[in-house]
JSON list of N, CA and C in Angstrom, two decimals:
[
{"chain": "A", "resi": 1, "resn": "LYS", "atom": "N", "xyz": [109.17, 156.84, 79.69]},
{"chain": "A", "resi": 1, "resn": "LYS", "atom": "CA", "xyz": [108.38, 157.05, 80.90]},
{"chain": "A", "resi": 1, "resn": "LYS", "atom": "C", "xyz": [107.31, 158.10, 80.67]},
{"chain": "A", "resi": 2, "resn": "ALA", "atom": "N", "xyz": [106.17, 157.84, 81.26]},
{"chain": "A", "resi": 2, "resn": "ALA", "atom": "CA", "xyz": [105.08, 158.83, 81.18]},
{"chain": "A", "resi": 2, "resn": "ALA", "atom": "C", "xyz": [105.36, 159.92, 82.21]},
{"chain": "A", "resi": 3, "resn": "PRO", "atom": "N", "xyz": [105.15, 161.18, 81.84]},
{"chain": "A", "resi": 3, "resn": "PRO", "atom": "CA", "xyz": [105.40, 162.26, 82.80]},
{"chain": "A", "resi": 3, "resn": "PRO", "atom": "C", "xyz": [104.40, 162.19, 83.95]},
{"chain": "A", "resi": 4, "resn": "LYS", "atom": "N", "xyz": [104.88, 162.57, 85.13]},
{"chain": "A", "resi": 4, "resn": "LYS", "atom": "CA", "xyz": [104.00, 162.60, 86.30]},
{"chain": "A", "resi": 4, "resn": "LYS", "atom": "C", "xyz": [102.99, 163.72, 86.14]},
{"chain": "A", "resi": 5, "resn": "PRO", "atom": "N", "xyz": [101.75, 163.49, 86.59]},
{"chain": "A", "resi": 5, "resn": "PRO", "atom": "CA", "xyz": [100.77, 164.58, 86.52]},
{"chain": "A", "resi": 5, "resn": "PRO", "atom": "C", "xyz": [101.19, 165.70, 87.48]},
{"chain": "A", "resi": 6, "resn": "LYS", "atom": "N", "xyz": [100.95, 166.92, 87.07]},
{"chain": "A", "resi": 6, "resn": "LYS", "atom": "CA", "xyz": [101.32, 168.07, 87.88]},
{"chain": "A", "resi": 6, "resn": "LYS", "atom": "C", "xyz": [100.45, 168.10, 89.14]},
{"chain": "A", "resi": 7, "resn": "ARG", "atom": "N", "xyz": [101.10, 168.28, 90.28]},
{"chain": "A", "resi": 7, "resn": "ARG", "atom": "CA", "xyz": [100.36, 168.37, 91.53]},
{"chain": "A", "resi": 7, "resn": "ARG", "atom": "C", "xyz": [99.66, 169.72, 91.62]},
{"chain": "A", "resi": 8, "resn": "VAL", "atom": "N", "xyz": [98.47, 169.70, 92.16]},
{"chain": "A", "resi": 8, "resn": "VAL", "atom": "CA", "xyz": [97.69, 170.92, 92.32]},
{"chain": "A", "resi": 8, "resn": "VAL", "atom": "C", "xyz": [98.18, 171.64, 93.58]},
{"chain": "A", "resi": 9, "resn": "SER", "atom": "N", "xyz": [98.43, 172.93, 93.47]},
{"chain": "A", "resi": 9, "resn": "SER", "atom": "CA", "xyz": [98.87, 173.69, 94.64]},
{"chain": "A", "resi": 9, "resn": "SER", "atom": "C", "xyz": [97.66, 174.09, 95.47]},
{"chain": "A", "resi": 10, "resn": "ALA", "atom": "N", "xyz": [97.92, 174.49, 96.70]},
{"chain": "A", "resi": 10, "resn": "ALA", "atom": "CA", "xyz": [96.83, 174.96, 97.56]},
{"chain": "A", "resi": 10, "resn": "ALA", "atom": "C", "xyz": [96.17, 176.19, 96.95]},
{"chain": "A", "resi": 11, "resn": "LEU", "atom": "N", "xyz": [96.95, 177.03, 96.31]},
{"chain": "A", "resi": 11, "resn": "LEU", "atom": "CA", "xyz": [96.42, 178.25, 95.69]},
{"chain": "A", "resi": 11, "resn": "LEU", "atom": "C", "xyz": [95.49, 177.91, 94.52]},
{"chain": "A", "resi": 12, "resn": "ASP", "atom": "N", "xyz": [95.90, 176.95, 93.69]},
{"chain": "A", "resi": 12, "resn": "ASP", "atom": "CA", "xyz": [95.05, 176.51, 92.58]},
{"chain": "A", "resi": 12, "resn": "ASP", "atom": "C", "xyz": [93.76, 175.86, 93.10]},
{"chain": "A", "resi": 13, "resn": "ALA", "atom": "N", "xyz": [93.91, 175.05, 94.14]},
{"chain": "A", "resi": 13, "resn": "ALA", "atom": "CA", "xyz": [92.74, 174.39, 94.73]},
{"chain": "A", "resi": 13, "resn": "ALA", "atom": "C", "xyz": [91.79, 175.43, 95.34]},
{"chain": "A", "resi": 14, "resn": "ALA", "atom": "N", "xyz": [92.33, 176.46, 95.98]},
{"chain": "A", "resi": 14, "resn": "ALA", "atom": "CA", "xyz": [91.49, 177.51, 96.57]},
{"chain": "A", "resi": 14, "resn": "ALA", "atom": "C", "xyz": [90.72, 178.25, 95.48]},
{"chain": "A", "resi": 15, "resn": "ALA", "atom": "N", "xyz": [91.38, 178.51, 94.35]},
{"chain": "A", "resi": 15, "resn": "ALA", "atom": "CA", "xyz": [90.70, 179.18, 93.24]},
{"chain": "A", "resi": 15, "resn": "ALA", "atom": "C", "xyz": [89.55, 178.33, 92.73]},
{"chain": "A", "resi": 16, "resn": "THR", "atom": "N", "xyz": [89.75, 177.02, 92.66]},
{"chain": "A", "resi": 16, "resn": "THR", "atom": "CA", "xyz": [88.70, 176.10, 92.21]},
{"chain": "A", "resi": 16, "resn": "THR", "atom": "C", "xyz": [87.52, 176.11, 93.18]},
{"chain": "A", "resi": 17, "resn": "VAL", "atom": "N", "xyz": [87.81, 176.02, 94.47]},
{"chain": "A", "resi": 17, "resn": "VAL", "atom": "CA", "xyz": [86.75, 175.98, 95.48]},
{"chain": "A", "resi": 17, "resn": "VAL", "atom": "C", "xyz": [85.96, 177.28, 95.48]},
{"chain": "A", "resi": 18, "resn": "LEU", "atom": "N", "xyz": [86.65, 178.42, 95.44]},
{"chain": "A", "resi": 18, "resn": "LEU", "atom": "CA", "xyz": [85.95, 179.71, 95.46]},
{"chain": "A", "resi": 18, "resn": "LEU", "atom": "C", "xyz": [85.10, 179.89, 94.21]},
{"chain": "A", "resi": 19, "resn": "ALA", "atom": "N", "xyz": [85.59, 179.45, 93.07]},
{"chain": "A", "resi": 19, "resn": "ALA", "atom": "CA", "xyz": [84.81, 179.56, 91.83]},
{"chain": "A", "resi": 19, "resn": "ALA", "atom": "C", "xyz": [83.55, 178.70, 91.90]},
{"chain": "A", "resi": 20, "resn": "ASP", "atom": "N", "xyz": [83.66, 177.54, 92.56]},
{"chain": "A", "resi": 20, "resn": "ASP", "atom": "CA", "xyz": [82.52, 176.64, 92.68]},
{"chain": "A", "resi": 20, "resn": "ASP", "atom": "C", "xyz": [81.49, 177.13, 93.69]},
{"chain": "A", "resi": 21, "resn": "THR", "atom": "N", "xyz": [81.94, 177.65, 94.83]},
{"chain": "A", "resi": 21, "resn": "THR", "atom": "CA", "xyz": [81.02, 178.01, 95.91]},
{"chain": "A", "resi": 21, "resn": "THR", "atom": "C", "xyz": [80.36, 179.37, 95.70]},
{"chain": "A", "resi": 22, "resn": "LYS", "atom": "N", "xyz": [81.07, 180.29, 95.08]},
{"chain": "A", "resi": 22, "resn": "LYS", "atom": "CA", "xyz": [80.56, 181.64, 94.80]},
{"chain": "A", "resi": 22, "resn": "LYS", "atom": "C", "xyz": [80.11, 182.37, 96.08]},
{"chain": "A", "resi": 23, "resn": "LYS", "atom": "N", "xyz": [80.77, 182.05, 97.20]},
{"chain": "A", "resi": 23, "resn": "LYS", "atom": "CA", "xyz": [80.49, 182.78, 98.45]},
{"chain": "A", "resi": 23, "resn": "LYS", "atom": "C", "xyz": [81.81, 183.10, 99.11]},
{"chain": "A", "resi": 24, "resn": "PRO", "atom": "N", "xyz": [81.86, 184.16, 99.91]},
{"chain": "A", "resi": 24, "resn": "PRO", "atom": "CA", "xyz": [83.11, 184.52, 100.60]},
{"chain": "A", "resi": 24, "resn": "PRO", "atom": "C", "xyz": [83.52, 183.43, 101.58]},
{"chain": "A", "resi": 25, "resn": "MET", "atom": "N", "xyz": [84.82, 183.16, 101.63]},
{"chain": "A", "resi": 25, "resn": "MET", "atom": "CA", "xyz": [85.33, 182.14, 102.55]},
{"chain": "A", "resi": 25, "resn": "MET", "atom": "C", "xyz": [86.62, 182.61, 103.19]},
{"chain": "A", "resi": 26, "resn": "ARG", "atom": "N", "xyz": [86.86, 182.14, 104.41]},
{"chain": "A", "resi": 26, "resn": "ARG", "atom": "CA", "xyz": [88.12, 182.39, 105.11]},
{"chain": "A", "resi": 26, "resn": "ARG", "atom": "C", "xyz": [89.13, 181.32, 104.71]},
{"chain": "A", "resi": 27, "resn": "ALA", "atom": "N", "xyz": [90.41, 181.63, 104.89]},
{"chain": "A", "resi": 27, "resn": "ALA", "atom": "CA", "xyz": [91.47, 180.70, 104.51]},
{"chain": "A", "resi": 27, "resn": "ALA", "atom": "C", "xyz": [91.33, 179.36, 105.24]},
{"chain": "A", "resi": 28, "resn": "ILE", "atom": "N", "xyz": [90.99, 179.40, 106.51]},
{"chain": "A", "resi": 28, "resn": "ILE", "atom": "CA", "xyz": [90.87, 178.14, 107.28]},
{"chain": "A", "resi": 28, "resn": "ILE", "atom": "C", "xyz": [89.72, 177.29, 106.74]},
{"chain": "A", "resi": 29, "resn": "ASP", "atom": "N", "xyz": [88.63, 177.92, 106.32]},
{"chain": "A", "resi": 29, "resn": "ASP", "atom": "CA", "xyz": [87.50, 177.20, 105.74]},
{"chain": "A", "resi": 29, "resn": "ASP", "atom": "C", "xyz": [87.86, 176.66, 104.35]},
{"chain": "A", "resi": 30, "resn": "LEU", "atom": "N", "xyz": [88.65, 177.43, 103.61]},
{"chain": "A", "resi": 30, "resn": "LEU", "atom": "CA", "xyz": [89.10, 176.96, 102.30]},
{"chain": "A", "resi": 30, "resn": "LEU", "atom": "C", "xyz": [89.96, 175.71, 102.43]},
{"chain": "A", "resi": 31, "resn": "ILE", "atom": "N", "xyz": [90.89, 175.72, 103.39]},
{"chain": "A", "resi": 31, "resn": "ILE", "atom": "CA", "xyz": [91.76, 174.56, 103.60]},
{"chain": "A", "resi": 31, "resn": "ILE", "atom": "C", "xyz": [90.91, 173.34, 103.94]},
{"chain": "A", "resi": 32, "resn": "ALA", "atom": "N", "xyz": [89.93, 173.51, 104.82]},
{"chain": "A", "resi": 32, "resn": "ALA", "atom": "CA", "xyz": [89.06, 172.39, 105.20]},
{"chain": "A", "resi": 32, "resn": "ALA", "atom": "C", "xyz": [88.31, 171.85, 103.99]},
{"chain": "A", "resi": 33, "resn": "GLU", "atom": "N", "xyz": [87.78, 172.73, 103.16]},
{"chain": "A", "resi": 33, "resn": "GLU", "atom": "CA", "xyz": [87.02, 172.31, 101.97]},
{"chain": "A", "resi": 33, "resn": "GLU", "atom": "C", "xyz": [87.94, 171.65, 100.94]},
{"chain": "A", "resi": 34, "resn": "ILE", "atom": "N", "xyz": [89.12, 172.20, 100.77]},
{"chain": "A", "resi": 34, "resn": "ILE", "atom": "CA", "xyz": [90.10, 171.64, 99.82]},
{"chain": "A", "resi": 34, "resn": "ILE", "atom": "C", "xyz": [90.47, 170.22, 100.24]},
{"chain": "A", "resi": 35, "resn": "GLN", "atom": "N", "xyz": [90.73, 170.03, 101.53]},
{"chain": "A", "resi": 35, "resn": "GLN", "atom": "CA", "xyz": [91.11, 168.71, 102.01]},
{"chain": "A", "resi": 35, "resn": "GLN", "atom": "C", "xyz": [89.94, 167.74, 101.96]},
{"chain": "A", "resi": 36, "resn": "GLN", "atom": "N", "xyz": [88.73, 168.23, 102.23]},
{"chain": "A", "resi": 36, "resn": "GLN", "atom": "CA", "xyz": [87.55, 167.38, 102.16]},
{"chain": "A", "resi": 36, "resn": "GLN", "atom": "C", "xyz": [87.31, 166.88, 100.74]},
{"chain": "A", "resi": 37, "resn": "ARG", "atom": "N", "xyz": [87.54, 167.75, 99.76]},
{"chain": "A", "resi": 37, "resn": "ARG", "atom": "CA", "xyz": [87.37, 167.36, 98.35]},
{"chain": "A", "resi": 37, "resn": "ARG", "atom": "C", "xyz": [88.54, 166.53, 97.82]},
{"chain": "A", "resi": 38, "resn": "GLY", "atom": "N", "xyz": [89.62, 166.47, 98.58]},
{"chain": "A", "resi": 38, "resn": "GLY", "atom": "CA", "xyz": [90.79, 165.71, 98.16]},
{"chain": "A", "resi": 38, "resn": "GLY", "atom": "C", "xyz": [91.60, 166.39, 97.08]},
{"chain": "A", "resi": 39, "resn": "LEU", "atom": "N", "xyz": [91.50, 167.72, 97.00]},
{"chain": "A", "resi": 39, "resn": "LEU", "atom": "CA", "xyz": [92.23, 168.46, 95.96]},
{"chain": "A", "resi": 39, "resn": "LEU", "atom": "C", "xyz": [93.70, 168.66, 96.32]},
{"chain": "A", "resi": 40, "resn": "TRP", "atom": "N", "xyz": [93.99, 168.73, 97.63]},
{"chain": "A", "resi": 40, "resn": "TRP", "atom": "CA", "xyz": [95.35, 169.03, 98.08]},
{"chain": "A", "resi": 40, "resn": "TRP", "atom": "C", "xyz": [95.49, 168.60, 99.53]},
{"chain": "A", "resi": 41, "resn": "GLN", "atom": "N", "xyz": [96.68, 168.16, 99.89]},
{"chain": "A", "resi": 41, "resn": "GLN", "atom": "CA", "xyz": [97.00, 167.82, 101.27]},
{"chain": "A", "resi": 41, "resn": "GLN", "atom": "C", "xyz": [98.24, 168.59, 101.69]},
{"chain": "A", "resi": 42, "resn": "SER", "atom": "N", "xyz": [98.24, 169.10, 102.89]},
{"chain": "A", "resi": 42, "resn": "SER", "atom": "CA", "xyz": [99.39, 169.83, 103.41]},
{"chain": "A", "resi": 42, "resn": "SER", "atom": "C", "xyz": [100.57, 168.89, 103.61]},
{"chain": "A", "resi": 43, "resn": "PRO", "atom": "N", "xyz": [101.72, 169.25, 103.07]},
{"chain": "A", "resi": 43, "resn": "PRO", "atom": "CA", "xyz": [102.91, 168.41, 103.28]},
{"chain": "A", "resi": 43, "resn": "PRO", "atom": "C", "xyz": [103.52, 168.65, 104.66]},
{"chain": "A", "resi": 44, "resn": "LYS", "atom": "N", "xyz": [102.82, 168.22, 105.69]},
{"chain": "A", "resi": 44, "resn": "LYS", "atom": "CA", "xyz": [103.26, 168.31, 107.08]},
{"chain": "A", "resi": 44, "resn": "LYS", "atom": "C", "xyz": [103.37, 169.73, 107.60]},
{"chain": "A", "resi": 45, "resn": "GLY", "atom": "N", "xyz": [102.68, 170.67, 106.96]},
{"chain": "A", "resi": 45, "resn": "GLY", "atom": "CA", "xyz": [102.69, 172.05, 107.45]},
{"chain": "A", "resi": 45, "resn": "GLY", "atom": "C", "xyz": [101.79, 172.19, 108.66]},
{"chain": "A", "resi": 46, "resn": "LYS", "atom": "N", "xyz": [102.20, 173.04, 109.59]},
{"chain": "A", "resi": 46, "resn": "LYS", "atom": "CA", "xyz": [101.41, 173.22, 110.81]},
{"chain": "A", "resi": 46, "resn": "LYS", "atom": "C", "xyz": [100.32, 174.27, 110.65]},
{"chain": "A", "resi": 47, "resn": "THR", "atom": "N", "xyz": [100.53, 175.22, 109.74]},
{"chain": "A", "resi": 47, "resn": "THR", "atom": "CA", "xyz": [99.54, 176.29, 109.55]},
{"chain": "A", "resi": 47, "resn": "THR", "atom": "C", "xyz": [99.29, 176.51, 108.06]},
{"chain": "A", "resi": 48, "resn": "PRO", "atom": "N", "xyz": [98.68, 175.54, 107.38]},
{"chain": "A", "resi": 48, "resn": "PRO", "atom": "CA", "xyz": [98.45, 175.73, 105.94]},
{"chain": "A", "resi": 48, "resn": "PRO", "atom": "C", "xyz": [97.52, 176.90, 105.64]},
{"chain": "A", "resi": 49, "resn": "GLU", "atom": "N", "xyz": [96.60, 177.21, 106.57]},
{"chain": "A", "resi": 49, "resn": "GLU", "atom": "CA", "xyz": [95.70, 178.34, 106.34]},
{"chain": "A", "resi": 49, "resn": "GLU", "atom": "C", "xyz": [96.46, 179.66, 106.32]},
{"chain": "A", "resi": 50, "resn": "ALA", "atom": "N", "xyz": [97.50, 179.81, 107.13]},
{"chain": "A", "resi": 50, "resn": "ALA", "atom": "CA", "xyz": [98.30, 181.03, 107.13]},
{"chain": "A", "resi": 50, "resn": "ALA", "atom": "C", "xyz": [99.09, 181.14, 105.83]},
{"chain": "A", "resi": 51, "resn": "SER", "atom": "N", "xyz": [99.61, 180.02, 105.36]},
{"chain": "A", "resi": 51, "resn": "SER", "atom": "CA", "xyz": [100.35, 180.02, 104.10]},
{"chain": "A", "resi": 51, "resn": "SER", "atom": "C", "xyz": [99.43, 180.35, 102.93]},
{"chain": "A", "resi": 52, "resn": "LEU", "atom": "N", "xyz": [98.24, 179.79, 102.94]},
{"chain": "A", "resi": 52, "resn": "LEU", "atom": "CA", "xyz": [97.27, 180.07, 101.87]},
{"chain": "A", "resi": 52, "resn": "LEU", "atom": "C", "xyz": [96.86, 181.53, 101.90]},
{"chain": "A", "resi": 53, "resn": "TYR", "atom": "N", "xyz": [96.57, 182.05, 103.07]},
{"chain": "A", "resi": 53, "resn": "TYR", "atom": "CA", "xyz": [96.18, 183.46, 103.22]},
{"chain": "A", "resi": 53, "resn": "TYR", "atom": "C", "xyz": [97.27, 184.37, 102.64]},
{"chain": "A", "resi": 54, "resn": "ALA", "atom": "N", "xyz": [98.51, 184.11, 103.02]},
{"chain": "A", "resi": 54, "resn": "ALA", "atom": "CA", "xyz": [99.62, 184.93, 102.54]},
{"chain": "A", "resi": 54, "resn": "ALA", "atom": "C", "xyz": [99.78, 184.83, 101.02]},
{"chain": "A", "resi": 55, "resn": "ALA", "atom": "N", "xyz": [99.63, 183.63, 100.48]},
{"chain": "A", "resi": 55, "resn": "ALA", "atom": "CA", "xyz": [99.76, 183.44, 99.03]},
{"chain": "A", "resi": 55, "resn": "ALA", "atom": "C", "xyz": [98.65, 184.18, 98.28]},
{"chain": "A", "resi": 56, "resn": "MET", "atom": "N", "xyz": [97.44, 184.16, 98.82]},
{"chain": "A", "resi": 56, "resn": "MET", "atom": "CA", "xyz": [96.32, 184.86, 98.18]},
{"chain": "A", "resi": 56, "resn": "MET", "atom": "C", "xyz": [96.55, 186.37, 98.21]},
{"chain": "A", "resi": 57, "resn": "ILE", "atom": "N", "xyz": [97.01, 186.89, 99.34]},
{"chain": "A", "resi": 57, "resn": "ILE", "atom": "CA", "xyz": [97.31, 188.32, 99.44]},
{"chain": "A", "resi": 57, "resn": "ILE", "atom": "C", "xyz": [98.41, 188.71, 98.46]},
{"chain": "A", "resi": 58, "resn": "ARG", "atom": "N", "xyz": [99.46, 187.86, 98.35]},
{"chain": "A", "resi": 58, "resn": "ARG", "atom": "CA", "xyz": [100.56, 188.14, 97.40]},
{"chain": "A", "resi": 58, "resn": "ARG", "atom": "C", "xyz": [100.04, 188.17, 95.97]},
{"chain": "A", "resi": 59, "resn": "GLU", "atom": "N", "xyz": [99.17, 187.23, 95.61]},
{"chain": "A", "resi": 59, "resn": "GLU", "atom": "CA", "xyz": [98.64, 187.21, 94.24]},
{"chain": "A", "resi": 59, "resn": "GLU", "atom": "C", "xyz": [97.81, 188.46, 93.97]},
{"chain": "A", "resi": 60, "resn": "ILE", "atom": "N", "xyz": [96.99, 188.85, 94.93]},
{"chain": "A", "resi": 60, "resn": "ILE", "atom": "CA", "xyz": [96.17, 190.06, 94.75]},
{"chain": "A", "resi": 60, "resn": "ILE", "atom": "C", "xyz": [97.06, 191.28, 94.58]},
{"chain": "A", "resi": 61, "resn": "SER", "atom": "N", "xyz": [98.12, 191.37, 95.37]},
{"chain": "A", "resi": 61, "resn": "SER", "atom": "CA", "xyz": [99.04, 192.51, 95.28]},
{"chain": "A", "resi": 61, "resn": "SER", "atom": "C", "xyz": [99.80, 192.53, 93.96]},
{"chain": "A", "resi": 62, "resn": "ALA", "atom": "N", "xyz": [100.25, 191.36, 93.53]},
{"chain": "A", "resi": 62, "resn": "ALA", "atom": "CA", "xyz": [101.06, 191.28, 92.32]},
{"chain": "A", "resi": 62, "resn": "ALA", "atom": "C", "xyz": [100.25, 191.44, 91.04]},
{"chain": "A", "resi": 63, "resn": "LYS", "atom": "N", "xyz": [99.07, 190.84, 90.99]},
{"chain": "A", "resi": 63, "resn": "LYS", "atom": "CA", "xyz": [98.30, 190.82, 89.75]},
{"chain": "A", "resi": 63, "resn": "LYS", "atom": "C", "xyz": [97.16, 191.82, 89.71]},
{"chain": "A", "resi": 64, "resn": "GLY", "atom": "N", "xyz": [96.80, 192.37, 90.85]},
{"chain": "A", "resi": 64, "resn": "GLY", "atom": "CA", "xyz": [95.73, 193.36, 90.89]},
{"chain": "A", "resi": 64, "resn": "GLY", "atom": "C", "xyz": [94.42, 192.81, 90.35]},
{"chain": "A", "resi": 65, "resn": "ARG", "atom": "N", "xyz": [93.86, 193.46, 89.35]},
{"chain": "A", "resi": 65, "resn": "ARG", "atom": "CA", "xyz": [92.57, 193.05, 88.78]},
{"chain": "A", "resi": 65, "resn": "ARG", "atom": "C", "xyz": [92.62, 191.69, 88.09]},
{"chain": "A", "resi": 66, "resn": "ASP", "atom": "N", "xyz": [93.81, 191.24, 87.72]},
{"chain": "A", "resi": 66, "resn": "ASP", "atom": "CA", "xyz": [93.96, 189.95, 87.05]},
{"chain": "A", "resi": 66, "resn": "ASP", "atom": "C", "xyz": [94.12, 188.78, 88.01]},
{"chain": "A", "resi": 67, "resn": "ALA", "atom": "N", "xyz": [94.11, 189.05, 89.30]},
{"chain": "A", "resi": 67, "resn": "ALA", "atom": "CA", "xyz": [94.25, 187.98, 90.30]},
{"chain": "A", "resi": 67, "resn": "ALA", "atom": "C", "xyz": [93.01, 187.09, 90.28]},
{"chain": "A", "resi": 68, "resn": "ARG", "atom": "N", "xyz": [93.19, 185.84, 90.69]},
{"chain": "A", "resi": 68, "resn": "ARG", "atom": "CA", "xyz": [92.06, 184.90, 90.75]},
{"chain": "A", "resi": 68, "resn": "ARG", "atom": "C", "xyz": [91.19, 185.13, 91.97]},
{"chain": "A", "resi": 69, "resn": "PHE", "atom": "N", "xyz": [91.67, 185.93, 92.91]},
{"chain": "A", "resi": 69, "resn": "PHE", "atom": "CA", "xyz": [90.97, 186.18, 94.16]},
{"chain": "A", "resi": 69, "resn": "PHE", "atom": "C", "xyz": [90.72, 187.66, 94.35]},
{"chain": "A", "resi": 70, "resn": "ALA", "atom": "N", "xyz": [89.73, 187.97, 95.16]},
{"chain": "A", "resi": 70, "resn": "ALA", "atom": "CA", "xyz": [89.49, 189.35, 95.57]},
{"chain": "A", "resi": 70, "resn": "ALA", "atom": "C", "xyz": [89.14, 189.31, 97.05]},
{"chain": "A", "resi": 71, "resn": "LYS", "atom": "N", "xyz": [89.55, 190.35, 97.75]},
{"chain": "A", "resi": 71, "resn": "LYS", "atom": "CA", "xyz": [89.22, 190.43, 99.16]},
{"chain": "A", "resi": 71, "resn": "LYS", "atom": "C", "xyz": [87.80, 190.95, 99.29]},
{"chain": "A", "resi": 72, "resn": "HIS", "atom": "N", "xyz": [86.96, 190.23, 100.02]},
{"chain": "A", "resi": 72, "resn": "HIS", "atom": "CA", "xyz": [85.56, 190.61, 100.19]},
{"chain": "A", "resi": 72, "resn": "HIS", "atom": "C", "xyz": [85.39, 191.46, 101.43]},
{"chain": "A", "resi": 73, "resn": "ASP", "atom": "N", "xyz": [86.02, 191.05, 102.50]},
{"chain": "A", "resi": 73, "resn": "ASP", "atom": "CA", "xyz": [85.96, 191.73, 103.79]},
{"chain": "A", "resi": 73, "resn": "ASP", "atom": "C", "xyz": [87.19, 191.28, 104.56]},
{"chain": "A", "resi": 74, "resn": "LYS", "atom": "N", "xyz": [87.33, 191.72, 105.78]},
{"chain": "A", "resi": 74, "resn": "LYS", "atom": "CA", "xyz": [88.50, 191.34, 106.57]},
{"chain": "A", "resi": 74, "resn": "LYS", "atom": "C", "xyz": [88.57, 189.82, 106.71]},
{"chain": "A", "resi": 75, "resn": "GLY", "atom": "N", "xyz": [89.61, 189.22, 106.12]},
{"chain": "A", "resi": 75, "resn": "GLY", "atom": "CA", "xyz": [89.80, 187.78, 106.21]},
{"chain": "A", "resi": 75, "resn": "GLY", "atom": "C", "xyz": [88.95, 186.95, 105.27]},
{"chain": "A", "resi": 76, "resn": "LEU", "atom": "N", "xyz": [88.10, 187.57, 104.48]},
{"chain": "A", "resi": 76, "resn": "LEU", "atom": "CA", "xyz": [87.22, 186.84, 103.56]},
{"chain": "A", "resi": 76, "resn": "LEU", "atom": "C", "xyz": [87.64, 187.08, 102.11]},
{"chain": "A", "resi": 77, "resn": "PHE", "atom": "N", "xyz": [87.64, 186.00, 101.35]},
{"chain": "A", "resi": 77, "resn": "PHE", "atom": "CA", "xyz": [88.02, 186.07, 99.94]},
{"chain": "A", "resi": 77, "resn": "PHE", "atom": "C", "xyz": [86.88, 185.53, 99.08]},
{"chain": "A", "resi": 78, "resn": "VAL", "atom": "N", "xyz": [86.82, 186.06, 97.85]},
{"chain": "A", "resi": 78, "resn": "VAL", "atom": "CA", "xyz": [85.88, 185.57, 96.85]},
{"chain": "A", "resi": 78, "resn": "VAL", "atom": "C", "xyz": [86.65, 185.34, 95.55]},
{"chain": "A", "resi": 79, "resn": "SER", "atom": "N", "xyz": [86.01, 184.62, 94.65]},
{"chain": "A", "resi": 79, "resn": "SER", "atom": "CA", "xyz": [86.62, 184.39, 93.34]},
{"chain": "A", "resi": 79, "resn": "SER", "atom": "C", "xyz": [86.54, 185.68, 92.53]},
{"chain": "A", "resi": 80, "resn": "ASN", "atom": "N", "xyz": [87.60, 185.96, 91.82]},
{"chain": "A", "resi": 80, "resn": "ASN", "atom": "CA", "xyz": [87.64, 187.14, 90.95]},
{"chain": "A", "resi": 80, "resn": "ASN", "atom": "C", "xyz": [87.48, 186.73, 89.50]},
{"chain": "A", "resi": 81, "resn": "ALA", "atom": "N", "xyz": [87.04, 185.49, 89.28]},
{"chain": "A", "resi": 81, "resn": "ALA", "atom": "CA", "xyz": [86.84, 185.00, 87.92]},
{"chain": "A", "resi": 81, "resn": "ALA", "atom": "C", "xyz": [85.67, 185.72, 87.29]},
{"chain": "A", "resi": 82, "resn": "PRO", "atom": "N", "xyz": [85.74, 186.05, 86.00]},
{"chain": "A", "resi": 82, "resn": "PRO", "atom": "CA", "xyz": [84.61, 186.71, 85.37]},
{"chain": "A", "resi": 82, "resn": "PRO", "atom": "C", "xyz": [83.38, 185.81, 85.37]},
{"chain": "A", "resi": 83, "resn": "ALA", "atom": "N", "xyz": [82.26, 186.41, 85.60]},
{"chain": "A", "resi": 83, "resn": "ALA", "atom": "CA", "xyz": [81.00, 185.65, 85.63]},
{"chain": "A", "resi": 83, "resn": "ALA", "atom": "C", "xyz": [80.69, 185.15, 84.22]},
{"chain": "A", "resi": 84, "resn": "SER", "atom": "N", "xyz": [80.36, 183.87, 84.12]},
{"chain": "A", "resi": 84, "resn": "SER", "atom": "CA", "xyz": [80.02, 183.32, 82.80]},
{"chain": "A", "resi": 84, "resn": "SER", "atom": "C", "xyz": [78.55, 183.59, 82.52]},
{"chain": "A", "resi": 85, "resn": "ALA", "atom": "N", "xyz": [78.29, 183.92, 81.28]},
{"chain": "A", "resi": 85, "resn": "ALA", "atom": "CA", "xyz": [76.92, 184.29, 80.89]},
{"chain": "A", "resi": 85, "resn": "ALA", "atom": "C", "xyz": [76.11, 183.10, 80.52]}
]
């Protein structure tokens, strides 16, 4: 049997969207963009934006400078990926 492709998490999809847009975004706007691009669908969750927000905050707290996200302002996140030259 061929292995199933790994499903993309909301956190991975948010990192992709933020890296592409290069502008600060709120969690609710990230979820809308992620779903519009077809990167991820909520598995019947009622508040995926709250879950995404919490996951992004946890990653920032746990990884510090190595996190994929950075807080830009209250409720706004940006990509913390190094700028490519």
